[in-house]
Short mmCIF file of C-alpha atoms and ligand atoms in Angstrom, two decimals:
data_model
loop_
_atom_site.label_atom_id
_atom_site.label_comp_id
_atom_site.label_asym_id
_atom_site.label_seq_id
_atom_site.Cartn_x
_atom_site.Cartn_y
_atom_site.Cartn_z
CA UNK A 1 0.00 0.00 0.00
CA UNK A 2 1.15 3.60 -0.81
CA UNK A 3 1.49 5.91 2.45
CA UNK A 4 2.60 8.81 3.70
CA UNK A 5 2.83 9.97 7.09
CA UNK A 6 3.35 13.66 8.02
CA UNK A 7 5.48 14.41 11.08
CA UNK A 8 8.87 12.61 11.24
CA UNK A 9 8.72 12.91 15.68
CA UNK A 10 8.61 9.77 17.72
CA UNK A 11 4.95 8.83 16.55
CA UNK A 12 5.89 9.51 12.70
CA UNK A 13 9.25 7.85 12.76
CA UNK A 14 8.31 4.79 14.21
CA UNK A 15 4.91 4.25 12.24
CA UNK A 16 7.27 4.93 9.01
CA UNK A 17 9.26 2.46 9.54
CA UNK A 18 6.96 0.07 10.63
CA UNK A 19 4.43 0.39 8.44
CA UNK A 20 7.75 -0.05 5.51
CA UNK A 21 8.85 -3.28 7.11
CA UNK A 22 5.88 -4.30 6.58
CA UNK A 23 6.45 -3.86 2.76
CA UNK A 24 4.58 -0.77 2.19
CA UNK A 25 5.60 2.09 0.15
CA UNK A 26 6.17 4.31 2.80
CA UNK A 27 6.94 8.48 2.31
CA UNK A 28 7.83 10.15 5.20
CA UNK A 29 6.86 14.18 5.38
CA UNK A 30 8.66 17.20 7.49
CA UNK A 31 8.12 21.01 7.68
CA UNK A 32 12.30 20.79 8.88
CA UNK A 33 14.43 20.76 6.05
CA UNK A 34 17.49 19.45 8.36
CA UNK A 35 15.81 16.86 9.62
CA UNK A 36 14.73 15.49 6.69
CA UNK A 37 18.49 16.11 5.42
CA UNK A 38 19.70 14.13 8.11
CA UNK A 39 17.09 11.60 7.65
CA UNK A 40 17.97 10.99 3.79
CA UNK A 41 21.80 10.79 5.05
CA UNK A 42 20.93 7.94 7.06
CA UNK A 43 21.11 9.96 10.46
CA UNK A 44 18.28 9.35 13.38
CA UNK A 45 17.07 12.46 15.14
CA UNK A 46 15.63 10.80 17.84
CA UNK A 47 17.27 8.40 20.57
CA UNK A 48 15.46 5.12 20.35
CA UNK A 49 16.91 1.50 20.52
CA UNK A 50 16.43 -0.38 17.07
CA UNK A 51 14.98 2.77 15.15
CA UNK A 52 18.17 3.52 13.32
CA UNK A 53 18.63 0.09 12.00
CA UNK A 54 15.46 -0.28 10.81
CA UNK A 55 15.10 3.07 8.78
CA UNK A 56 18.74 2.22 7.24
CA UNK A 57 17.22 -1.03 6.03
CA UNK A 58 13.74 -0.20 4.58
CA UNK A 59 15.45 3.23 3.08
CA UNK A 60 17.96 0.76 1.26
CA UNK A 61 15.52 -1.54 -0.03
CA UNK A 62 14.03 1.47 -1.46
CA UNK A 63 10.42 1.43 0.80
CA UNK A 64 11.02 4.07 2.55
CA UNK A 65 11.61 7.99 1.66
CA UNK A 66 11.90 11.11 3.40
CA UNK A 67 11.05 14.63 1.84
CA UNK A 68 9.82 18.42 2.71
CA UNK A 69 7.43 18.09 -0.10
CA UNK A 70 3.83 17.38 1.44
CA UNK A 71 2.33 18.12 -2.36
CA UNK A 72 4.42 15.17 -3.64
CA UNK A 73 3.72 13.02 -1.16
CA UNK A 74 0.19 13.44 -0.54
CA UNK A 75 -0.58 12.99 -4.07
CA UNK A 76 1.20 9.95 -4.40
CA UNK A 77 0.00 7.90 -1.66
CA UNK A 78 -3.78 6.31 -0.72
CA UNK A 79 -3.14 6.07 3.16
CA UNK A 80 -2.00 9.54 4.70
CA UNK A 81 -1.55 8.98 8.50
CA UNK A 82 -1.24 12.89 10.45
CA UNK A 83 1.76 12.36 13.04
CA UNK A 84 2.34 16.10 13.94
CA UNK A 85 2.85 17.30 17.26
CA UNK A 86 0.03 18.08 19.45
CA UNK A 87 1.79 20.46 22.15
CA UNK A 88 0.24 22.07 25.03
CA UNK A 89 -0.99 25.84 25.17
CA UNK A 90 -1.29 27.71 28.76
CA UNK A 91 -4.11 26.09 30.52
CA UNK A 92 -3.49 22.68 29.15
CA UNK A 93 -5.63 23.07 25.90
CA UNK A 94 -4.23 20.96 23.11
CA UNK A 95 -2.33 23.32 20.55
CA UNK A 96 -4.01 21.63 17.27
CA UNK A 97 -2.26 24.38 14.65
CA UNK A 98 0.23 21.66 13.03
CA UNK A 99 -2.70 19.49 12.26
CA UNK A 100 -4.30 22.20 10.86
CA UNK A 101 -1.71 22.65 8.57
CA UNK A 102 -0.91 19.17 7.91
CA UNK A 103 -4.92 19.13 6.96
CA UNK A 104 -4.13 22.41 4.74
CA UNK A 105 -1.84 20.56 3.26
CA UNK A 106 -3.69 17.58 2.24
CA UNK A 107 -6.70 19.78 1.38
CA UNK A 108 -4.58 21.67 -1.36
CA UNK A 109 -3.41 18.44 -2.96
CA UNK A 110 -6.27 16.04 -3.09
CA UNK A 111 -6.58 14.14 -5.71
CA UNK A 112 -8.09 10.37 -6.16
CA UNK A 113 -9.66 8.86 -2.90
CA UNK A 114 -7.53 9.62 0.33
CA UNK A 115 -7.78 7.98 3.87
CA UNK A 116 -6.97 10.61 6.35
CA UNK A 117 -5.71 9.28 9.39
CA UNK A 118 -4.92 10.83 12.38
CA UNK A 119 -2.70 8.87 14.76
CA UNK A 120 -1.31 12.26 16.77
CA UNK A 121 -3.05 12.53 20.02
CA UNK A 122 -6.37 14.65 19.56
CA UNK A 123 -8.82 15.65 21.47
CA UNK A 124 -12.73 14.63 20.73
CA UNK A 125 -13.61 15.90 17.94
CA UNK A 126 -10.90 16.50 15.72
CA UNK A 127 -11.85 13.86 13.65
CA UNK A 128 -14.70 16.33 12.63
CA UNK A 129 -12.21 19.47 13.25
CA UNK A 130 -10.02 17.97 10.15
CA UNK A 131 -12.83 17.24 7.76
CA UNK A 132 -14.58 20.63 8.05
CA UNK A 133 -10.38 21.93 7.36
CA UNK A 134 -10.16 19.73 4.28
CA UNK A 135 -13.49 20.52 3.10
CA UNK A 136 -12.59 24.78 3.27
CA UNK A 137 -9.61 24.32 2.03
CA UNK A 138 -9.72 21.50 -0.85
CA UNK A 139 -8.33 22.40 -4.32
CA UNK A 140 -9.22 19.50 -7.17
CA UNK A 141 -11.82 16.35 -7.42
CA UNK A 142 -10.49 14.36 -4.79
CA UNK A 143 -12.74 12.55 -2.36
CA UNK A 144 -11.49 11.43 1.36
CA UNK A 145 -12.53 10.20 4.60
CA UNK A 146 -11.39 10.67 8.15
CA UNK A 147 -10.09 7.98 10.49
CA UNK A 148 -8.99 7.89 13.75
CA UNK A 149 -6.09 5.20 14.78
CA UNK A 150 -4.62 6.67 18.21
CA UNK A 151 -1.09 5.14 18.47
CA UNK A 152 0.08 3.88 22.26
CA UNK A 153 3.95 3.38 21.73
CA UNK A 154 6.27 4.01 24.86
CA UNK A 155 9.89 5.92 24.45
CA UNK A 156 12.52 3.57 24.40
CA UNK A 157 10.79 0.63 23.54
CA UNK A 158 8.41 2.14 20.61
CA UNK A 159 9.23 -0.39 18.07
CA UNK A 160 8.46 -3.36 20.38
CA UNK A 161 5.39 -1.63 21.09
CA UNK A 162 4.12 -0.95 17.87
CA UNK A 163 5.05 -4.16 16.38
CA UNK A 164 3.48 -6.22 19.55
CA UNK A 165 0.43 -3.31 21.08
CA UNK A 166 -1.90 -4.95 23.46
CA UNK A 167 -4.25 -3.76 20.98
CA UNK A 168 -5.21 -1.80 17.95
CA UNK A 169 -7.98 1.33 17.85
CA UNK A 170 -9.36 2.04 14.93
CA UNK A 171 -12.24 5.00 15.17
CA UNK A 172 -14.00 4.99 11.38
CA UNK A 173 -17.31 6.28 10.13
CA UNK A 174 -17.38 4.06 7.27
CA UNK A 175 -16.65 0.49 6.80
CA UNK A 176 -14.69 0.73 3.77
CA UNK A 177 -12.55 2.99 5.69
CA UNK A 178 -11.65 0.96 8.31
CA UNK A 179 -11.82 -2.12 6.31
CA UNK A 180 -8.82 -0.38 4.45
CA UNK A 181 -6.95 0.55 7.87
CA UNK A 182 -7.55 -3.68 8.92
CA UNK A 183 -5.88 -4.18 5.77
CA UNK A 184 -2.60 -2.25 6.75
CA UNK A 185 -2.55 -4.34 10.10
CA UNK A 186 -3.36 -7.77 8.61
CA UNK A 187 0.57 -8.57 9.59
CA UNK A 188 -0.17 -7.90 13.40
CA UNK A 189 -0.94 -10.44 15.50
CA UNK A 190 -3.05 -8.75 18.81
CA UNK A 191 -6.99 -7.17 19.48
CA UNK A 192 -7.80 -4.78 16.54
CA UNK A 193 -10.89 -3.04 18.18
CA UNK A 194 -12.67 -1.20 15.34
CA UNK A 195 -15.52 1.88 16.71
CA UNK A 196 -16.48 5.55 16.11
CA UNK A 197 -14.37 8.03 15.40
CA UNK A 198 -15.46 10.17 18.47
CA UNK A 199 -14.46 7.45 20.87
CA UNK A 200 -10.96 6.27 19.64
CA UNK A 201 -10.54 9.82 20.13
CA UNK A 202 -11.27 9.24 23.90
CA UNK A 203 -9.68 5.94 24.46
CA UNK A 204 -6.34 7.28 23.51
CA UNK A 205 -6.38 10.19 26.55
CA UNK A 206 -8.51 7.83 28.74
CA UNK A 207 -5.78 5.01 28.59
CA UNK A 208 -3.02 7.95 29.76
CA UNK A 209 -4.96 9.29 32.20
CA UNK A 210 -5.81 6.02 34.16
CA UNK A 211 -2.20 5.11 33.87
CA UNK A 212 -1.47 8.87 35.54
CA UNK A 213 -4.26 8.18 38.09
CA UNK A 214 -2.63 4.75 38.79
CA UNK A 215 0.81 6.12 39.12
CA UNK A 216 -0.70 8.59 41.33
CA UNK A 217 -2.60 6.80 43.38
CA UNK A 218 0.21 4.42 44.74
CA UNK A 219 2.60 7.65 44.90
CA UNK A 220 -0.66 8.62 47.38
CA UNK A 221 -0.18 4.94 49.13
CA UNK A 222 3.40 5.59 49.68
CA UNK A 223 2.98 8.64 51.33
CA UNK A 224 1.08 6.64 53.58
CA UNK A 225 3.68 3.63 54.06
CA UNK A 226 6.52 6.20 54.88
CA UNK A 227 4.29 8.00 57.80
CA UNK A 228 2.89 4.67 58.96
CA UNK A 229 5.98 2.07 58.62
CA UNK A 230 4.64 0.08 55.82
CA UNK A 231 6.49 -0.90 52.88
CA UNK A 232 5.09 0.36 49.41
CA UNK A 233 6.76 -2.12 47.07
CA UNK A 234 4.75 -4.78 49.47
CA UNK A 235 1.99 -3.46 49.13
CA UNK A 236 1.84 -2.41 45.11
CA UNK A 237 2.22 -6.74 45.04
CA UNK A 238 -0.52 -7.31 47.23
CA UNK A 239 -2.84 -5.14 45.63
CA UNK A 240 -1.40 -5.93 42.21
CA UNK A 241 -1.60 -9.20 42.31
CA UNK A 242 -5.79 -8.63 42.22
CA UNK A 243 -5.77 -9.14 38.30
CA UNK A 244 -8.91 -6.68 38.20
CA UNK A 245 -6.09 -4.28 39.67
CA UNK A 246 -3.09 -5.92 37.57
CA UNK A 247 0.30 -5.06 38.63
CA UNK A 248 1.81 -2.93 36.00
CA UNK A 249 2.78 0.72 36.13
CA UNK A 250 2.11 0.51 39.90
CA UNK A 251 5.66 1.95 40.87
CA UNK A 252 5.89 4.46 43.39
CA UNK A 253 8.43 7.18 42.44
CA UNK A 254 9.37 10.99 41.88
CA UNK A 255 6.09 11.09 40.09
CA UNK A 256 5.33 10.16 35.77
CA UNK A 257 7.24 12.89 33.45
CA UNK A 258 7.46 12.61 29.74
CA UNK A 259 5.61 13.99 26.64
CA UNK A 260 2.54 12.77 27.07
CA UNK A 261 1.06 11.75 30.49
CA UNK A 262 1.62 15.43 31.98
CA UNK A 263 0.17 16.75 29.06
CA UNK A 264 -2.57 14.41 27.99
CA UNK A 265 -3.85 14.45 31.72
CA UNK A 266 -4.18 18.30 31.17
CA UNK A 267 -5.79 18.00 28.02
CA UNK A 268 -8.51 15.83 29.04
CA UNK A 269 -9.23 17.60 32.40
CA UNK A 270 -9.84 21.09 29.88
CA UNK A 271 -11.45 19.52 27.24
CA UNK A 272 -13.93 17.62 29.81
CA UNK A 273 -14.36 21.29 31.46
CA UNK A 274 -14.91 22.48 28.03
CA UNK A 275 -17.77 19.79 27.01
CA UNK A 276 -19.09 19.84 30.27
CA UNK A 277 -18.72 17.11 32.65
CA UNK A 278 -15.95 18.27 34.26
CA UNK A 279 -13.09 15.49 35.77
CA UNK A 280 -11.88 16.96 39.29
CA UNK A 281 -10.35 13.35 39.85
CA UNK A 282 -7.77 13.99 37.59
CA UNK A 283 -7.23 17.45 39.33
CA UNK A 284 -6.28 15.78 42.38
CA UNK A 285 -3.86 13.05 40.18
CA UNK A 286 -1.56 16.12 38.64
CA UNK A 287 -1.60 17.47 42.38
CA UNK A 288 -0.13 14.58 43.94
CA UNK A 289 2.07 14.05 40.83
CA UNK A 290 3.46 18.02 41.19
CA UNK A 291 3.55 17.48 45.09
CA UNK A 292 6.47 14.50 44.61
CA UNK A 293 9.63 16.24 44.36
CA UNK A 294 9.09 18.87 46.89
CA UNK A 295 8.05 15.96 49.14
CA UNK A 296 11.32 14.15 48.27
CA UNK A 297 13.59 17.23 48.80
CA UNK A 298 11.70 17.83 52.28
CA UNK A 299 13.02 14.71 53.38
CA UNK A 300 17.05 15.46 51.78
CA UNK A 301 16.76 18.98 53.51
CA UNK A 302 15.51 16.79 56.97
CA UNK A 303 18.27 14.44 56.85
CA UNK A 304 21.67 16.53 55.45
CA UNK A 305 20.37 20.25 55.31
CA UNK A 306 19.95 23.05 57.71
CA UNK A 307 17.82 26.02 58.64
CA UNK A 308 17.13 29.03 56.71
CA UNK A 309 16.32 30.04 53.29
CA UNK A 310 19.54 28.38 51.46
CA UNK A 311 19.35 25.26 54.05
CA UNK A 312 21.43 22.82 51.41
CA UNK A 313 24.01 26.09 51.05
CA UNK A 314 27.44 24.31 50.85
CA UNK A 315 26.31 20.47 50.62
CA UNK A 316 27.34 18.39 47.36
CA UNK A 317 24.54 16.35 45.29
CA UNK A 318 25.42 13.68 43.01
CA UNK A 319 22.67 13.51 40.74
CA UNK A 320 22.11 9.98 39.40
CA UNK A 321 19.96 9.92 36.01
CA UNK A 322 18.35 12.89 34.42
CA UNK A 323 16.22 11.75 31.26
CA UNK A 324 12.54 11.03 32.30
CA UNK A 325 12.75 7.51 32.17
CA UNK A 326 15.28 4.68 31.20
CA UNK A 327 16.03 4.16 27.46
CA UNK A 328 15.35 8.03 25.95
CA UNK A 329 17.63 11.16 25.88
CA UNK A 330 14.20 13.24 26.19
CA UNK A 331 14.13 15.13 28.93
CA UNK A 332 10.38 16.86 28.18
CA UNK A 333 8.63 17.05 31.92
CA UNK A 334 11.50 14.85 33.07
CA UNK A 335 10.90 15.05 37.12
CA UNK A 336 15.27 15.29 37.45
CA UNK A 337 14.55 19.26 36.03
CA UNK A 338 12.00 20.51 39.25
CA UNK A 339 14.74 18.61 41.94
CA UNK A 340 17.75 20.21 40.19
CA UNK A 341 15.95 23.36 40.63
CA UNK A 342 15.04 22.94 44.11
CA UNK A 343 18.23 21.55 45.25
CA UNK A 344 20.09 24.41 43.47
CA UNK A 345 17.73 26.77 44.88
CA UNK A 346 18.21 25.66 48.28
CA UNK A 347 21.98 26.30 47.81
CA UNK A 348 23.33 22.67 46.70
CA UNK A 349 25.73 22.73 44.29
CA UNK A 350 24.88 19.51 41.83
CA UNK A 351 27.24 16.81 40.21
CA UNK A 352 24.94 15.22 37.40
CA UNK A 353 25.18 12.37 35.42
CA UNK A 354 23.06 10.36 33.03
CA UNK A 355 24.29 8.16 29.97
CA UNK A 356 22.81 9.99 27.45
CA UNK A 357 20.66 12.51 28.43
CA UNK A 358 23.14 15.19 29.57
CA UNK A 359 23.21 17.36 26.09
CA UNK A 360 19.60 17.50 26.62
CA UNK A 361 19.66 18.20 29.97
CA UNK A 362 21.94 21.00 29.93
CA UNK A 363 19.98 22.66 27.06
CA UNK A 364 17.19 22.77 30.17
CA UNK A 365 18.96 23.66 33.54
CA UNK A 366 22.42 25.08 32.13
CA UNK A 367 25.30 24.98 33.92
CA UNK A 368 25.01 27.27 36.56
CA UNK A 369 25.48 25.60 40.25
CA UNK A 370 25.21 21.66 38.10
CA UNK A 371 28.84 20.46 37.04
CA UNK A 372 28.15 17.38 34.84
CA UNK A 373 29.95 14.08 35.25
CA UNK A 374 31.57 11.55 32.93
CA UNK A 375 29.82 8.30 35.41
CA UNK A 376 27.92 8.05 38.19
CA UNK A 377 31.30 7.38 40.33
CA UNK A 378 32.43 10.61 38.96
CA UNK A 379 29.95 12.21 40.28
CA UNK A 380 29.67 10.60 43.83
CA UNK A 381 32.95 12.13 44.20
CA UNK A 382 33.27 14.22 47.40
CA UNK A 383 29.15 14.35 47.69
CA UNK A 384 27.54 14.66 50.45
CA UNK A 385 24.77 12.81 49.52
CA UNK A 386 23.64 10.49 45.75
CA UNK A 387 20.14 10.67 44.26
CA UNK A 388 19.09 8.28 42.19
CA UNK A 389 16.57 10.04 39.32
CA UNK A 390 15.88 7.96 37.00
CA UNK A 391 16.20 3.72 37.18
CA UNK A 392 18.60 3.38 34.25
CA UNK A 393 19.99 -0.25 34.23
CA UNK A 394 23.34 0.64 34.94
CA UNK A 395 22.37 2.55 38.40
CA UNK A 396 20.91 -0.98 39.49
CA UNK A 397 24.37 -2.60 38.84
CA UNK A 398 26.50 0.01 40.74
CA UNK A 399 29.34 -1.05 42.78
CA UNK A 400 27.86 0.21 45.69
CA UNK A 401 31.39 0.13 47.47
CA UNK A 402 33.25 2.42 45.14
CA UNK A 403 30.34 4.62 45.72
CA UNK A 404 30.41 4.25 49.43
CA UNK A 405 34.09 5.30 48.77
CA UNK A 406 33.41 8.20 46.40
CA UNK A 407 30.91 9.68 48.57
CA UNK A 408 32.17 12.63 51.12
CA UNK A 409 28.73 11.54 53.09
CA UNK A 410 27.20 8.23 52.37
CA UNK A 411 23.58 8.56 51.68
CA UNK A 412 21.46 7.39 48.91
CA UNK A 413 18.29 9.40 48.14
CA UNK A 414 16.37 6.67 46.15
CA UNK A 415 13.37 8.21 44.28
CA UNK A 416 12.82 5.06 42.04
CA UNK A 417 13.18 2.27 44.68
CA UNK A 418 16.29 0.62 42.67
CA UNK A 419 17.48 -1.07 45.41
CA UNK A 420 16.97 -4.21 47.73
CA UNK A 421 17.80 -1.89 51.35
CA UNK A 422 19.73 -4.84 53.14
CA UNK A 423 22.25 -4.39 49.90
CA UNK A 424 22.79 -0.95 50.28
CA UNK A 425 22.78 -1.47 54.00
CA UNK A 426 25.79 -3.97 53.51
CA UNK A 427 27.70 -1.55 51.60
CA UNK A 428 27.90 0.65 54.45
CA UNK A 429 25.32 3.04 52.96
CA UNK A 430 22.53 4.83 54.89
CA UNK A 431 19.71 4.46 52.16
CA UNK A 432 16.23 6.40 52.05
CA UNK A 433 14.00 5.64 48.94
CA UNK A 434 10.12 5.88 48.29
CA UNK A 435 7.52 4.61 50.83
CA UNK A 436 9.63 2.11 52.44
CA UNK A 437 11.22 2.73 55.78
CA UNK A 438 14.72 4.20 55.88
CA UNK A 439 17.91 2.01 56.46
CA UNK A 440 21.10 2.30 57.73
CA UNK A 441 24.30 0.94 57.26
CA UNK A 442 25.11 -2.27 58.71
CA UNK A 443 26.24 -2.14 62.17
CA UNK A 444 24.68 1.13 63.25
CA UNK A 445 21.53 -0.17 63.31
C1 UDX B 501 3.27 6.92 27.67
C2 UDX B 501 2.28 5.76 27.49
O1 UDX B 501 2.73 4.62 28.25
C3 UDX B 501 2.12 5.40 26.02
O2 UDX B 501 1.14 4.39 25.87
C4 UDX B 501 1.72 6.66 25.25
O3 UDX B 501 1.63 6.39 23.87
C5 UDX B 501 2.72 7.79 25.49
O4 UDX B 501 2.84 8.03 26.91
P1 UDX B 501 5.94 7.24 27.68
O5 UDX B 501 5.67 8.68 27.97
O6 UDX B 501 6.93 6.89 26.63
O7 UDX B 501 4.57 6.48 27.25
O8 UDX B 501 6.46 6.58 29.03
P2 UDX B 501 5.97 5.50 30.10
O9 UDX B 501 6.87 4.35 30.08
O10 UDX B 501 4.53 5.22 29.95
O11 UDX B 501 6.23 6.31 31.47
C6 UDX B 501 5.59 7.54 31.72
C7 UDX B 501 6.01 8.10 33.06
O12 UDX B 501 5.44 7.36 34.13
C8 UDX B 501 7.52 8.09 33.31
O13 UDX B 501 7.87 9.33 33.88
C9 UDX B 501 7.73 6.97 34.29
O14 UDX B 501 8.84 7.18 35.13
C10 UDX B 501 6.43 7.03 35.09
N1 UDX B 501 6.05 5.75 35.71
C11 UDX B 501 5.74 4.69 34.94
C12 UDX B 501 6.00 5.63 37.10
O15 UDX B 501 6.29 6.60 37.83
N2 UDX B 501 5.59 4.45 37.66
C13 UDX B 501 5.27 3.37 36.89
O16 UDX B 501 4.91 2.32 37.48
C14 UDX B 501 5.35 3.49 35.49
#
């Protein structure tokens, strides 16, 4: 089949080169001239494990293409999937002007029949929103219809995601229409749940905001092990383990980050106050989400701060992980930005270190008061305290002794529950992490 996709981000990159492995004809649209220059050179923008290999192999074997031109594109393909970016404006409405002028775009080159597509995440009734654009805008005899086929990759594992999903939406108003998007998935083995356009729209921001709410809600529970003595991880099993419940995504933490769930959550919550209803639930899920890292720092300030308004003035922080998850170099809502701020506010001066985020990172909180580190040994060095950001594998595998060693004072601030506490406990480490009771080194307890 003949596609193009329009955005070349995360969501565009990945469907490209899916949907060419798959042996489609695949052409592969951006606004950004450099990016599509790097793309044709072989280069990936994006950090993401397996994506380079696979757009190197389906642009050799001449599937896959990359251009600026939308005209060319659009007029060559059947399938047109719309994988702009959907940013937030001030007061969490969804910023829909790129799919605006992706649907400009295809409006001013219709020709033949065209399945529109839209796999960015929308809000209700966009569906509608780019039909009545096409419609205003169309130039020639072409006919088209709108579909809706929300996508539900992760960073840093979106090709495993979108070649195994737990399921596929498809959100048609026609049968032909979605009989045409079953035929594109015919290679994929999992659920392919076919409804209205109106609520694929809403399963996409209902699955991210009951993963928020979940991640929330056992943040909520761990603020209730650490004042009570209970241990969170125990408890996330026991209730997990309920398979109405499940046990996935119910880590307690420094809070979810990333591109979509802070965003999505805020989306829903304006468009539901927009329609209507209303969704004060999910007020209360982005205020125990923004409550985590002051929460966290309370408790570094408790244990190696003082008074006053600068009360971490003169203590060292190595900063362990600063991308917003394991896997990704993106650093959009990563939680490690509002405790580098804090910390640095309160007058710590910050060794940081993550394996590939730190480019990123710096573009974010500079270098003012944050030195950044070559490994996480390097910057342990002469801290008086290590906080462990983000889980990345190589943080679980530490040697906690050289750290012990590197460390001027040493603590471990956990805020992703990495370790077993009797192991940092042997290493002669007092350890505090995330609703679970702190632990001291062996022998002085
Ligand atoms: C998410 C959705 O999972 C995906 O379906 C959607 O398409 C895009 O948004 P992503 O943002 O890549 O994917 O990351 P994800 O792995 O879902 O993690 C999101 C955030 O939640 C991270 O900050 C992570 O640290 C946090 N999280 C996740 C927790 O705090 N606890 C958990 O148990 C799981």
């Amino acid at each position: 089949m003949k596609i193009c996709v329009l955005g070349s981000g995360y969501v565009g990159l990945v469907t490209s080169a899916v949907f060419a492995d798959m042996g489609n004809d695949v052409i592969c649209v951006d606004i950004d001239e450099g990016r599509i220059e790097d793309l044709k050179s072989g280069k990936c923008p994006i950090f993401e494990p397996g994506l380079p290999e696979l757009l190197n192999r389906n642009t050799h074997e001449e599937r896959l293409e990359f251009t600026t031109s939308a005209a060319k594109a659009v007029t060559q393909s059947e399938i047109i999937f719309i994988c702009v970016g959907t940013p937030p404006k001030d007061g969490g409405e969804t910023d829909l002007s790129q799919v605006k002028a992706a649907a400009k775009e295809i409006a001013n080159n219709l020709n033949g029949h065209k399945i529109i597509v839209n796999k960015s995440t929308v809000p209700v009734g966009t569906g509608d929103f780019v039909r009545e654009i096409i419609e205003k805008f169309r130039n020639g005899n072409g006919s088209f219809d709108v579909v809706s086929n929300p996508e539900f990759l992760r960073e840093g594992q979106a090709i495993s995601d979108s070649l195994h999903p737990d399921r596929i939406v498809i959100g048609a108003s026609s049968e032909e229409s979605a009989s045409r998007l079953l035929e594109i998935y015919r290679p994929w083995d999992c659920s392919v749940f076919v409804t209205d356009i109106l609520s694929a729209e809403i399963i996409k921001y209902a699955s991210n905001a009951f993963l928020a709410t979940k991640i929330s809600f056992i943040n909520a529970v761990a603020n209730l092990c650490e004042v009570s003595g209970a241990n969170v991880s125990e408890v996330a099993k026991g209730v997990g383990a309920d398979k109405r419940i499940g046990s996935g995504f119910f880590d307690a933490g420094l809070g979810y980050g990333g591109s979509c769930f802070p965003k999505d959550v805020d989306s829903l919550i304006h468009t539901a106050n927009k329609i209507g209803p209303g969704f004060e639930l999910l007020r209360e899920v982005v205020e125990i989400n923004e409550n985590r890292i002051s929460r966290f720092v309370d408790r570094i300030v408790e244990r190696i701060g003082e008074g006053g308004e600068k009360p971490l003035a003169g203590r060292v922080i190595a900063i362990l992980g600063l991308a917003f998850k394991p896997e990704t170099d993106d650093m959009r809502e990563a939680k490690s930005v509002p405790l580098c701020r804090m910390l640095v506010d309160y007058g710590a001066q910050l060794r940081a270190y993550d394996p590939i985020a730190i480019d990123n990172a710096k573009k974010i909180l500079g270098e003012e008061n944050i030195e950044y580190c070559r490994s996480a040994y390097d910057s342990a060095k002469g801290a008086d305290a290590a906080v462990i950001a983000t889980e990345w594998r190589e943080f679980i595998q530490l040697d906690l002794d050289r750290i012990r060693e590197a460390l001027s004072g040493p603590v471990i601030f956990d805020g992703r529950n990495i370790y077993v506490p009797a192991q940092v406990a042997k290493a002669g480490i007092e350890y505090h992490c995330i609703g679970r009771a702190p632990t001291l080194p062996e022998g002085k307890g």
